[in-house]
Short mmCIF file of C-alpha atoms in Angstrom, two decimals:
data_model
loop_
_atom_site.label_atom_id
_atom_site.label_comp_id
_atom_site.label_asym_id
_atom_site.label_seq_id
_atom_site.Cartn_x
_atom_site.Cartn_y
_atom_site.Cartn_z
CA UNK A 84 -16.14 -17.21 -10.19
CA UNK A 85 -19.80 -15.78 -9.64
CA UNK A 86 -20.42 -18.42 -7.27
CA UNK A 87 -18.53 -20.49 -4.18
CA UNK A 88 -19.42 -24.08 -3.66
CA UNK A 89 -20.22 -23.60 -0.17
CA UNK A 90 -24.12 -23.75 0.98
CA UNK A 91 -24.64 -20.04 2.50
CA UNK A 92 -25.73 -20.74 5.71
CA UNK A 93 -29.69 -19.30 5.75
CA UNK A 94 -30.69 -17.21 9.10
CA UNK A 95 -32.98 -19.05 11.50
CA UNK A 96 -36.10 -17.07 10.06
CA UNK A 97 -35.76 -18.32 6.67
CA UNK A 98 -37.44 -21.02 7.94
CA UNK A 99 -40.32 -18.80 9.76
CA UNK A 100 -43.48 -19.27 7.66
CA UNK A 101 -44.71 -15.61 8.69
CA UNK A 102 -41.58 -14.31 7.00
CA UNK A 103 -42.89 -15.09 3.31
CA UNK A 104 -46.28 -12.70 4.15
CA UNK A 105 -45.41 -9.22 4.50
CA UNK A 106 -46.90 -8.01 7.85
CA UNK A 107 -49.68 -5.50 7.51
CA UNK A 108 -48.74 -3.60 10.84
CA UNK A 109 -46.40 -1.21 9.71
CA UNK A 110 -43.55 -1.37 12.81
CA UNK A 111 -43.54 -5.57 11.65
CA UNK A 112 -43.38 -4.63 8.37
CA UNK A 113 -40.61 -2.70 8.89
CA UNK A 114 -38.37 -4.99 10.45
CA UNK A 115 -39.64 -7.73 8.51
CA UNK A 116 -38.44 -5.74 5.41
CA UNK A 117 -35.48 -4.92 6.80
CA UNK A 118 -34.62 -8.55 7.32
CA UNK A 119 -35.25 -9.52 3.92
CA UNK A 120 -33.02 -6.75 2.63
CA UNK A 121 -30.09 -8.12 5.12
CA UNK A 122 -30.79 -11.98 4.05
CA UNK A 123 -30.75 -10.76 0.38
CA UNK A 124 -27.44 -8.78 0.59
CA UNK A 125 -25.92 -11.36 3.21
CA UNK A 126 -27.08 -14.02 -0.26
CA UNK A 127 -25.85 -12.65 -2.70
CA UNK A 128 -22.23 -11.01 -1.17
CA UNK A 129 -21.63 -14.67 -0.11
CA UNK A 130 -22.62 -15.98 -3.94
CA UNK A 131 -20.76 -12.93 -5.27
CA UNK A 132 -23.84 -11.78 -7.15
CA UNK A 133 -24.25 -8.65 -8.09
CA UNK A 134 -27.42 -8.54 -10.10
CA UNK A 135 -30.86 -10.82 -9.38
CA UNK A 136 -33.81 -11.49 -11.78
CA UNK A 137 -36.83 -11.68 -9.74
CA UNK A 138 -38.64 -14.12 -12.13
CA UNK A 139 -34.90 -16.37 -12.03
CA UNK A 140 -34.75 -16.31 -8.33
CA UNK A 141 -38.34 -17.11 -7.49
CA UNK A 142 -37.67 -20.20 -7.83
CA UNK A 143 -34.12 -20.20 -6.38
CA UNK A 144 -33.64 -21.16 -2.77
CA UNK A 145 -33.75 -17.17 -1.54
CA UNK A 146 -37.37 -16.73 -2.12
CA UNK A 147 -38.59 -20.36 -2.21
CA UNK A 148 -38.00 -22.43 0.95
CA UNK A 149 -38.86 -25.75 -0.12
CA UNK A 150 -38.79 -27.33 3.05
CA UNK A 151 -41.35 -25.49 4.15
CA UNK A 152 -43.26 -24.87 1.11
CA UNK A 153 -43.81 -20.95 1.25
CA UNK A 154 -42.41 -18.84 -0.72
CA UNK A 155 -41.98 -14.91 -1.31
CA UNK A 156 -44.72 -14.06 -4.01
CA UNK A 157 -43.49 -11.80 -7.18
CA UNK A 158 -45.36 -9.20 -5.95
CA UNK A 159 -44.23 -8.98 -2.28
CA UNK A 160 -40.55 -9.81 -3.39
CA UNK A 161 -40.78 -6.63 -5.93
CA UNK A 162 -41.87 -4.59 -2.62
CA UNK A 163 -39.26 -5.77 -0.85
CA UNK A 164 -36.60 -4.75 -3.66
CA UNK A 165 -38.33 -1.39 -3.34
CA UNK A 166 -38.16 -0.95 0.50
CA UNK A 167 -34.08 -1.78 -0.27
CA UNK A 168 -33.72 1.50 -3.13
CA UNK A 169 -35.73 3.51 -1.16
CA UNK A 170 -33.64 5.78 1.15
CA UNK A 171 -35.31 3.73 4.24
CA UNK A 172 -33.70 1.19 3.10
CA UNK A 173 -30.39 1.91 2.57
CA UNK A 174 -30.12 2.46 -0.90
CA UNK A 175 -29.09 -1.03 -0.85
CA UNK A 176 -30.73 -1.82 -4.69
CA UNK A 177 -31.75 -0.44 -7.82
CA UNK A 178 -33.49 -1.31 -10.52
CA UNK A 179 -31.53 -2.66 -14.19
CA UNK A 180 -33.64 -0.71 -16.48
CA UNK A 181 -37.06 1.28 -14.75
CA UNK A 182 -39.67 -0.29 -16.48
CA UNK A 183 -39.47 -3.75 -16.36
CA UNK A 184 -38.42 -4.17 -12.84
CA UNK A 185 -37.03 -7.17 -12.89
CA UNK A 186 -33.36 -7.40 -12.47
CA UNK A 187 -31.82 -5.29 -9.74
CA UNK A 188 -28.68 -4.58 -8.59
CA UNK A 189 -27.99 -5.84 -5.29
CA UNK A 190 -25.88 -3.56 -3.15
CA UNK A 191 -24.17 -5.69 -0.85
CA UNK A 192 -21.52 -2.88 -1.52
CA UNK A 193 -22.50 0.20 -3.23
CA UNK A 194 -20.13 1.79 -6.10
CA UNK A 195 -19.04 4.26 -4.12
CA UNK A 196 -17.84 1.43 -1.59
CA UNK A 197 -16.16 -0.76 -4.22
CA UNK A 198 -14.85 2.75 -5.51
CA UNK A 199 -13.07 2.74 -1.86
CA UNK A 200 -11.92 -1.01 -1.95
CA UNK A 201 -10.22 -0.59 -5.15
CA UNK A 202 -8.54 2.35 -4.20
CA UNK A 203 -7.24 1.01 -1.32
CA UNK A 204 -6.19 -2.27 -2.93
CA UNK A 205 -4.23 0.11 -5.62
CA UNK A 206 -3.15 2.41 -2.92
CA UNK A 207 -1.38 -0.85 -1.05
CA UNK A 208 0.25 -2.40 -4.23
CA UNK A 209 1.87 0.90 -4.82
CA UNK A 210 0.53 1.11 -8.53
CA UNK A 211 -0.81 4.46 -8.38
CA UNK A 212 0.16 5.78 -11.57
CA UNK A 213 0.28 2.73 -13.56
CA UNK A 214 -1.91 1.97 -16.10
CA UNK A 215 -4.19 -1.61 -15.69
CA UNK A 216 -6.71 -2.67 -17.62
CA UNK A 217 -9.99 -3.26 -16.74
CA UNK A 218 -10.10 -6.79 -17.30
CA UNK A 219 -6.81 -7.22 -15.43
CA UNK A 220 -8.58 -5.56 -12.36
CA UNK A 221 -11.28 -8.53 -11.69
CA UNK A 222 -9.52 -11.18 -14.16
CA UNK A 223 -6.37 -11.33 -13.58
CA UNK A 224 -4.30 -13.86 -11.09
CA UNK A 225 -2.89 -10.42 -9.13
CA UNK A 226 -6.51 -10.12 -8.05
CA UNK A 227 -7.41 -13.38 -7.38
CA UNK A 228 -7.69 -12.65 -3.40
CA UNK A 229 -9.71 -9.52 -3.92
CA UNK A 230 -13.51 -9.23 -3.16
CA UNK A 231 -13.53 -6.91 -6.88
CA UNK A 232 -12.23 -9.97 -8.64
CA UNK A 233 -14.96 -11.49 -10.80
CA UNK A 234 -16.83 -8.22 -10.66
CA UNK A 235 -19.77 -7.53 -12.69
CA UNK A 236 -18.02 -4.88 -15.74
CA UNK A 237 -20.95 -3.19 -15.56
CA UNK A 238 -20.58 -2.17 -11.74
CA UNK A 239 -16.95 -2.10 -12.19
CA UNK A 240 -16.81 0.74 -14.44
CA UNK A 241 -19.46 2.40 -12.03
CA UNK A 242 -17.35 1.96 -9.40
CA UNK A 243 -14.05 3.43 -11.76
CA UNK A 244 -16.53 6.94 -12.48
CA UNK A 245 -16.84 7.95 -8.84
CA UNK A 246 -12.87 7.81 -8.64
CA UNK A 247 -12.48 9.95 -12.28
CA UNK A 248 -15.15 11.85 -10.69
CA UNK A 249 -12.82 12.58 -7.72
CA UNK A 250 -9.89 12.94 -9.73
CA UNK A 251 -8.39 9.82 -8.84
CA UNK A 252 -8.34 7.88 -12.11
CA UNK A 253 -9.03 8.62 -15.22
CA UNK A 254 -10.39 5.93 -18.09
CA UNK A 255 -9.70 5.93 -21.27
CA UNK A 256 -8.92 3.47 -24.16
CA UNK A 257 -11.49 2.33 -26.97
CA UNK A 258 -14.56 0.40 -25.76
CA UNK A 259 -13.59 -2.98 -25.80
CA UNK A 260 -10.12 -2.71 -24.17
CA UNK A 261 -10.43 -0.12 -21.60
CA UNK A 262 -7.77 0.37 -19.39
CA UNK A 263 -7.38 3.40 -15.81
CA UNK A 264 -4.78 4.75 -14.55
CA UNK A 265 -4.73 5.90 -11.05
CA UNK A 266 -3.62 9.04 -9.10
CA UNK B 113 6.51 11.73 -8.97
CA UNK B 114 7.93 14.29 -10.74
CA UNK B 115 5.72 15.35 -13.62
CA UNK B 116 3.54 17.03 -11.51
CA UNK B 117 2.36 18.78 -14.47
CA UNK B 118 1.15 15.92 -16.48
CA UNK B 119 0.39 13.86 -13.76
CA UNK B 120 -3.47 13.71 -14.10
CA UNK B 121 -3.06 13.53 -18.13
CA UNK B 122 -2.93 10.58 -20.18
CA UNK B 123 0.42 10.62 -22.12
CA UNK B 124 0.99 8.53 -25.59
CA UNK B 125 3.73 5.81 -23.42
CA UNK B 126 0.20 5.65 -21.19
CA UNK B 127 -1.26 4.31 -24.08
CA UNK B 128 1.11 2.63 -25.52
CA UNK B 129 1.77 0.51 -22.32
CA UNK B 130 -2.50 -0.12 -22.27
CA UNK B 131 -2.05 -1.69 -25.61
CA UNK B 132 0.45 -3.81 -24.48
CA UNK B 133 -1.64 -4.92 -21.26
CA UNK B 134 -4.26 -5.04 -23.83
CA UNK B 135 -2.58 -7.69 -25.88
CA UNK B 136 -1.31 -9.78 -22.48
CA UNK B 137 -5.00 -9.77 -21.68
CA UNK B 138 -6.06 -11.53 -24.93
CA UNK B 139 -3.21 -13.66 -24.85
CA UNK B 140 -4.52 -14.46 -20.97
CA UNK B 141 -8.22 -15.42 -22.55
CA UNK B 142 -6.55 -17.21 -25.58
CA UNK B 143 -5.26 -19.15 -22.59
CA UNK B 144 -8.38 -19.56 -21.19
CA UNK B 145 -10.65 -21.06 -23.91
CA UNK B 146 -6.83 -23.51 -24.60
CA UNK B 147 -7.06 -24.70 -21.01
CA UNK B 148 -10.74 -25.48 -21.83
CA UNK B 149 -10.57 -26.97 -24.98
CA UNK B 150 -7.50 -29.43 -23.52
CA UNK B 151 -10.34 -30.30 -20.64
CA UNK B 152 -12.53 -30.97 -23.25
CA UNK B 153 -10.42 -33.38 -25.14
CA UNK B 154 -9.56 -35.06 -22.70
CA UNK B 155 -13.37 -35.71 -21.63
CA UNK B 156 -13.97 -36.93 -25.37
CA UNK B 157 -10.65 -39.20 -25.28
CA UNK B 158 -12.17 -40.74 -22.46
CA UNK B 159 -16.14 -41.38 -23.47
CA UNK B 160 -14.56 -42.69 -26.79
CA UNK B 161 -12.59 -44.82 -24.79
CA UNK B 162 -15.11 -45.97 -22.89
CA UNK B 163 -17.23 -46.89 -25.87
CA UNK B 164 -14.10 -48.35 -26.91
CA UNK B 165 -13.52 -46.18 -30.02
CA UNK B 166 -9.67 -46.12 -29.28
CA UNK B 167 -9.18 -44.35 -33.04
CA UNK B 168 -11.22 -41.34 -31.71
CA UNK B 169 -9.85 -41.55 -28.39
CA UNK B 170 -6.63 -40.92 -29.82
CA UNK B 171 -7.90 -38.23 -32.36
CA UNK B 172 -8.36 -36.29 -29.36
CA UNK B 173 -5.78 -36.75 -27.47
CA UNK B 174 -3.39 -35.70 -30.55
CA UNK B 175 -5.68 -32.38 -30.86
CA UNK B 176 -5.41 -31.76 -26.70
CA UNK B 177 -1.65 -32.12 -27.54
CA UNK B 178 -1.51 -29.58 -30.08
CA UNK B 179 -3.17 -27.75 -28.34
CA UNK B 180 -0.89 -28.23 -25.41
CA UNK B 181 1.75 -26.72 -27.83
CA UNK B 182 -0.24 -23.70 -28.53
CA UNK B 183 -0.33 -23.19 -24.97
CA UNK B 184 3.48 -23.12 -24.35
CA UNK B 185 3.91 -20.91 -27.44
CA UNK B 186 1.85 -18.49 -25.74
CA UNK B 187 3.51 -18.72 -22.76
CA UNK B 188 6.66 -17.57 -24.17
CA UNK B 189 5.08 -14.50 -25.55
CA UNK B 190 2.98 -13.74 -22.41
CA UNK B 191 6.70 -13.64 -20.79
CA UNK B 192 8.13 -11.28 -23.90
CA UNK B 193 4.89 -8.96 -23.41
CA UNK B 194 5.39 -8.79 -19.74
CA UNK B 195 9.38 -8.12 -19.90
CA UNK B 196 8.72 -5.29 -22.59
CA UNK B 197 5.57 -3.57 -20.61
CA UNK B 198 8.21 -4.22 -17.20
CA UNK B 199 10.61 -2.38 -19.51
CA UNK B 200 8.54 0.61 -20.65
CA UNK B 201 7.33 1.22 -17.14
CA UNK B 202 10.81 1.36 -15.77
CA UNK B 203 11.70 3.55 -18.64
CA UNK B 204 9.28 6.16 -17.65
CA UNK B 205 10.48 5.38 -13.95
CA UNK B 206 13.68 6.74 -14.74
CA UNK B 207 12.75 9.51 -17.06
CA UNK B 208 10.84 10.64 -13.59
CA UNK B 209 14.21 10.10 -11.78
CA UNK B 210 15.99 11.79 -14.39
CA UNK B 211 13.40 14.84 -14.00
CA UNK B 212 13.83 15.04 -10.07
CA UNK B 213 17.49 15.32 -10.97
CA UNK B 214 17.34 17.92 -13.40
CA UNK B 215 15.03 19.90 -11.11
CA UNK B 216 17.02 19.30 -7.69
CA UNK B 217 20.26 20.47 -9.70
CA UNK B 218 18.60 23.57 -10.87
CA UNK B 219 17.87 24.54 -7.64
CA UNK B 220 21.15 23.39 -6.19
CA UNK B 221 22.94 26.05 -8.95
CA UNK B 222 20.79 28.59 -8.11
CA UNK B 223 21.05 28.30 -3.91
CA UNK B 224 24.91 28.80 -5.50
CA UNK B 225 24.24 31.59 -7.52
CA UNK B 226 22.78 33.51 -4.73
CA UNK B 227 26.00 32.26 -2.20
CA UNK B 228 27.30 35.18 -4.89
CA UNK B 229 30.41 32.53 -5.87
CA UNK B 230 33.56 30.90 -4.53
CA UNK B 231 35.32 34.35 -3.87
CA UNK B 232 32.51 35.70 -1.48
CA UNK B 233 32.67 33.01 0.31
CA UNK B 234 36.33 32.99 1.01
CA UNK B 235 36.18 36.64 1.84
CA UNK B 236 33.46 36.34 4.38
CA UNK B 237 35.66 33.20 5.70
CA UNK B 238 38.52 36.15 5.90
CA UNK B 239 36.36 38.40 7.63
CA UNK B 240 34.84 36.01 10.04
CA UNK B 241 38.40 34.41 11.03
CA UNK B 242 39.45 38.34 11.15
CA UNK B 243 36.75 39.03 13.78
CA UNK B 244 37.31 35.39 15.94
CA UNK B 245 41.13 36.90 16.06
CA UNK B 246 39.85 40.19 17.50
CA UNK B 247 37.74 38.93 19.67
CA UNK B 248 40.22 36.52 20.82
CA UNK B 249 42.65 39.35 21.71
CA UNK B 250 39.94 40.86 23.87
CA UNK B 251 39.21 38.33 25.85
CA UNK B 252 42.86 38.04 26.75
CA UNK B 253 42.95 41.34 27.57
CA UNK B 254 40.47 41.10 29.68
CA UNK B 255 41.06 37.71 30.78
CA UNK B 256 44.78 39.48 31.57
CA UNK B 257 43.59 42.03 34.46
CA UNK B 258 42.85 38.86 36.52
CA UNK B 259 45.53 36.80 38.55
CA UNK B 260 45.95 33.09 38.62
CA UNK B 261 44.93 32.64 42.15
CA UNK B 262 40.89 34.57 40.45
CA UNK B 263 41.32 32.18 37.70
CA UNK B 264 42.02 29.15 40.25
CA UNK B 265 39.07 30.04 42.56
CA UNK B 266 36.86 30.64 39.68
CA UNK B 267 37.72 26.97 38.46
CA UNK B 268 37.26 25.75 42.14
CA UNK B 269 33.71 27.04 42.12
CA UNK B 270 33.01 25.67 38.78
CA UNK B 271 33.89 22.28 39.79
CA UNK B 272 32.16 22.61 43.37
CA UNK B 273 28.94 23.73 40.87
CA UNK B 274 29.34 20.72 38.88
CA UNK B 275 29.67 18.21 41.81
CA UNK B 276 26.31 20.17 43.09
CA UNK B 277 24.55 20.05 40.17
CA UNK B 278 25.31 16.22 39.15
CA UNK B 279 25.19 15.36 42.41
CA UNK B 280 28.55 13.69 42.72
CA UNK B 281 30.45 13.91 45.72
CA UNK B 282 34.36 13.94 45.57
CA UNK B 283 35.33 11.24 46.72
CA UNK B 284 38.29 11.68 49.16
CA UNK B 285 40.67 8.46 49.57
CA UNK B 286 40.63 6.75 53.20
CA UNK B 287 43.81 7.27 55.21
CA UNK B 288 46.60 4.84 55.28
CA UNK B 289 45.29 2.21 58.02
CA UNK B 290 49.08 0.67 57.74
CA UNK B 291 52.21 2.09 58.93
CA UNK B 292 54.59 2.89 55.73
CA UNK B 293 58.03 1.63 55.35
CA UNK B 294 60.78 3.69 56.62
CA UNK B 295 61.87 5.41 53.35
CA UNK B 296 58.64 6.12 52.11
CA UNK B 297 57.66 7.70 54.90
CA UNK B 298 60.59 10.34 54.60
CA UNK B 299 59.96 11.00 50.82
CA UNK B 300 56.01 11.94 51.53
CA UNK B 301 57.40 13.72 54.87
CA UNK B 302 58.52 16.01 52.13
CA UNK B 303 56.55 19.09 51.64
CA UNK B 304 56.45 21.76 48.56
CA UNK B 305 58.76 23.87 49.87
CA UNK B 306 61.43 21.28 50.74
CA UNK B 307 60.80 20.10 47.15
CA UNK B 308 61.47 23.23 45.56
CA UNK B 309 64.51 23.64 46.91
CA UNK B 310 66.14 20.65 46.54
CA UNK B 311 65.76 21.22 43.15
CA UNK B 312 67.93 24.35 42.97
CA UNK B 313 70.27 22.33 44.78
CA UNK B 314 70.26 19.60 42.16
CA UNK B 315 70.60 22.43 39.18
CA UNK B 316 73.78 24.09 41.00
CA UNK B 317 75.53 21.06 41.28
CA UNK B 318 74.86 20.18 37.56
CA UNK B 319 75.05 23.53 36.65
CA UNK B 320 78.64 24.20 36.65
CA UNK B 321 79.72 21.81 34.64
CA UNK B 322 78.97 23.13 31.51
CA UNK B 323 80.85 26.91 32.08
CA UNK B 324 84.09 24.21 32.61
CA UNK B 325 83.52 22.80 29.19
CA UNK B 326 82.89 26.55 27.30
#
């Protein structure tokens, strides 16, 4: 389930040769940056990706227009991944690991936002105080028609903190089997 | 619901019904990697086929259908799991209901207690009829210095107030356009008065047969 079978339909300007050469004039730059960041997130929500490798998706259709034979270089595409986790843009990725920089999150919907969706989606099935397990929560058939099912565990159990954090779940179980309960 | 108390704890049953989602879960994934294996089969049944190895071809088809069997076992105790998790959840469900009772009868007894019993409540009863009954007998007294003609014209205005205030007018009939029949016309000719007094008349006449009988 990380991916649909349907082509995502790339913006006009994917096709722009200027747009895989970061502008030096900083207003450009800005906007240009900004539209990466929204063609990224726009990618990967409709792919249902959470995480990208840089190196992996170099190649990959995102940064590599081979119609047109450009392509985003490593070293611009790492600037653009910064521009997204900086706080001008968005917060909308972080690095997996600080050093490497190379896989990021992409937040197409941050934690706290998935934090929300689930809550709501438990609110709505009335199954606050029930306990579900975490693999039932993206695996399971009830979720099927849920934008959390097939989530990444990893982001999932992100996502699960901010609630304990508010005091509207609480986790427990051993490591492999982990199941929440909701308030 | 109602253990507000331990509402934000995890309790043992919590766990215990985790385990039990736990297990459903594997079961779920067992299911999984079946289904896939089956597909898998299937695929090799048909290459061998079409290499015309019909001995392998059926191989695999005979595992894919033990498989199959594997599959419907663990259906059956995906369905026992569920029913028994269904079962513990309801279980708790009541013991909540079961709690809200406890609690709302507490409170019931002790709204009671503080009624001060059965007996206080009949005497106040006693008391309060006691006082309706003196009041009633003041009003009548007072009601008593006025004559029936006050009462009647107090009445009067009350209805005039009432036609004012909902705005309905009483509605008088329209006079007779027709000339009444002889007879008729005599009996309405006949006024209160006239009335009254033929009545006497009729109780005189029937009256004194009765003396004749004593």
């Amino acid at each position: 389930m990380t991916s649909t079978t349907t082509d995502f339909p790339f913006p006009p300007h994917h096709s722009f040769p200027p747009f895989y050469t970061l502008q030096p004039v900083l207003s450009t730059r800005t906007s240009q940056l900004a539209s990466w960041s929204h063609l990224i997130q726009a990618y990967c929500r409709h792919h249902r990706l959470f995480q990208l490798s840089l190196r992996d998706a170099a190649d990959g259709p995102l940064f590599y227009n081979r119609a047109l034979g450009r392509r985003l270089s490593l070293k611009d595409a790492r600037e653009v991944v910064e521009w997204m986790a900086s706080k001008e843009g968005g917060e909308r990725a972080e690095w997996v690991g600080d050093k490497e920089r190379d896989r990021f999150w992409v937040w197409w919907r941050r934690p706290e936002e998935w934090a929300g969706v689930i809550a709501a989606w438990v609110e709505a099935t009335g199954q606050k105080n029930t306990v579900l397990t975490l693999y039932e929560l993206t695996e399971s058939d009830a979720t099927a028609s849920q934008e959390f099912h097939g989530m990444d565990p990893e982001l999932l159990q992100r996502s699960l903190q901010i609630l304990v954090k508010r005091g509207k779940a609480q986790i427990f179980g051993s490591d492999d089997s982990l199941g929440v309960k909701f308030f | 619901m109602g253990n507000a108390a331990s509402s934000n704890k995890i309790s043992a049953q919590d766990k215990a019904i985790l385990d039990l989602k736990n297990q459903r879960d594997k079961l779920h994934q067992y299911q999984k990697r079946i289904t896939v294996i089956t597909a898998r089969e299937t695929d090799i049944a048909k290459q061998c086929l079409a290499r015309g190895d019909k001995q392998r071809a059926l191989l695999a088809l005979r595992r894919k259908k033990y498989q199959e069997t594997l599959l419907e076992k663990t259906d059956a105790q995906l369905a026992q799991l569920e029913i028994l998790t269904s079962d513990v959840e309801f279980a708790l469900v009541q013991k909540d209901v079961l709690f809200g009772l406890q609690q709302g009868t507490v409170v019931l007894k002790q709204i009671h207690k503080e009624m001060g019993g059965l007996e206080a409540v009949e005497r106040l009863m006693g008391e309060s009829a006691e006082a309706q009954a003196y009041q009633r007998e003041v009003s009548e007294m007072l009601a008593g210095q006025m004559s029936n003609q006050d009462e009647d014209e107090v009445e009067d205005e009350l209805d005039a107030l009432e036609a004012e205030v909902t705005g309905v007018k009483t509605k008088l009939p329209d006079a007779p356009t027709q000339a009444l029949p002889e007879g008729a016309q005599k009996a309405t000719e006949e006024t209160p008065r006239e009335r009254a007094r033929r009545r006497t008349r009729d109780q005189e006449s029937s009256q004194p047969a009765e003396p004749m009988l004593a």
